[in-house]
XYZ file of N, CA and C in Angstrom:
63
model
N 0.843 -1.200 0.000
C 0.000 0.000 0.000
C 0.877 1.248 0.000
N 1.854 1.270 0.877
C 2.736 2.443 0.948
C 3.492 2.637 -0.362
N 3.919 1.531 -0.951
C 4.648 1.602 -2.223
C 3.741 2.176 -3.312
N 2.503 1.749 -3.318
C 1.554 2.247 -4.318
C 1.365 3.760 -4.179
N 1.207 4.207 -2.939
C 1.034 5.638 -2.687
C 2.288 6.402 -3.098
N 3.438 5.859 -2.784
C 4.692 6.515 -3.141
C 4.826 6.614 -4.653
N 4.473 5.546 -5.346
C 4.548 5.538 -6.810
C 3.615 6.602 -7.391
N 2.403 6.670 -6.880
C 1.432 7.647 -7.358
C 1.938 9.062 -7.102
N 2.483 9.300 -5.919
C 3.009 10.615 -5.567
C 4.174 10.986 -6.475
N 5.031 10.020 -6.765
C 6.176 10.268 -7.650
C 5.694 10.640 -9.045
N 4.714 9.903 -9.558
C 4.166 10.206 -10.885
C 3.576 11.623 -10.903
N 2.880 11.980 -9.844
C 2.266 13.307 -9.752
C 3.339 14.397 -9.747
N 4.380 14.184 -8.968
C 5.467 15.168 -8.880
C 6.173 15.294 -10.228
N 6.430 14.176 -10.885
C 7.101 14.197 -12.191
C 6.247 14.981 -13.190
N 4.968 14.721 -13.227
C 4.074 15.450 -14.139
C 4.071 16.930 -13.789
N 4.034 17.217 -12.508
C 3.996 18.595 -12.044
C 5.252 19.344 -12.492
N 6.371 18.643 -12.496
C 7.628 19.285 -12.896
C 7.777 19.338 -14.413
N 7.271 18.330 -15.108
C 7.453 18.285 -16.561
C 6.465 19.176 -17.310
N 5.265 19.317 -16.795
C 4.253 20.108 -17.498
C 4.671 21.563 -17.696
N 5.149 22.263 -16.676
C 5.516 23.665 -16.865
C 6.676 23.850 -17.850
N 7.547 22.866 -17.953
C 8.743 23.007 -18.794
C 8.371 22.979 -20.283
């Protein structure tokens, strides 16, 4: 469960950083 949440959070952060660029 924790791994799943971490993966989702990582994907969100990556998108958040890549979208503005």
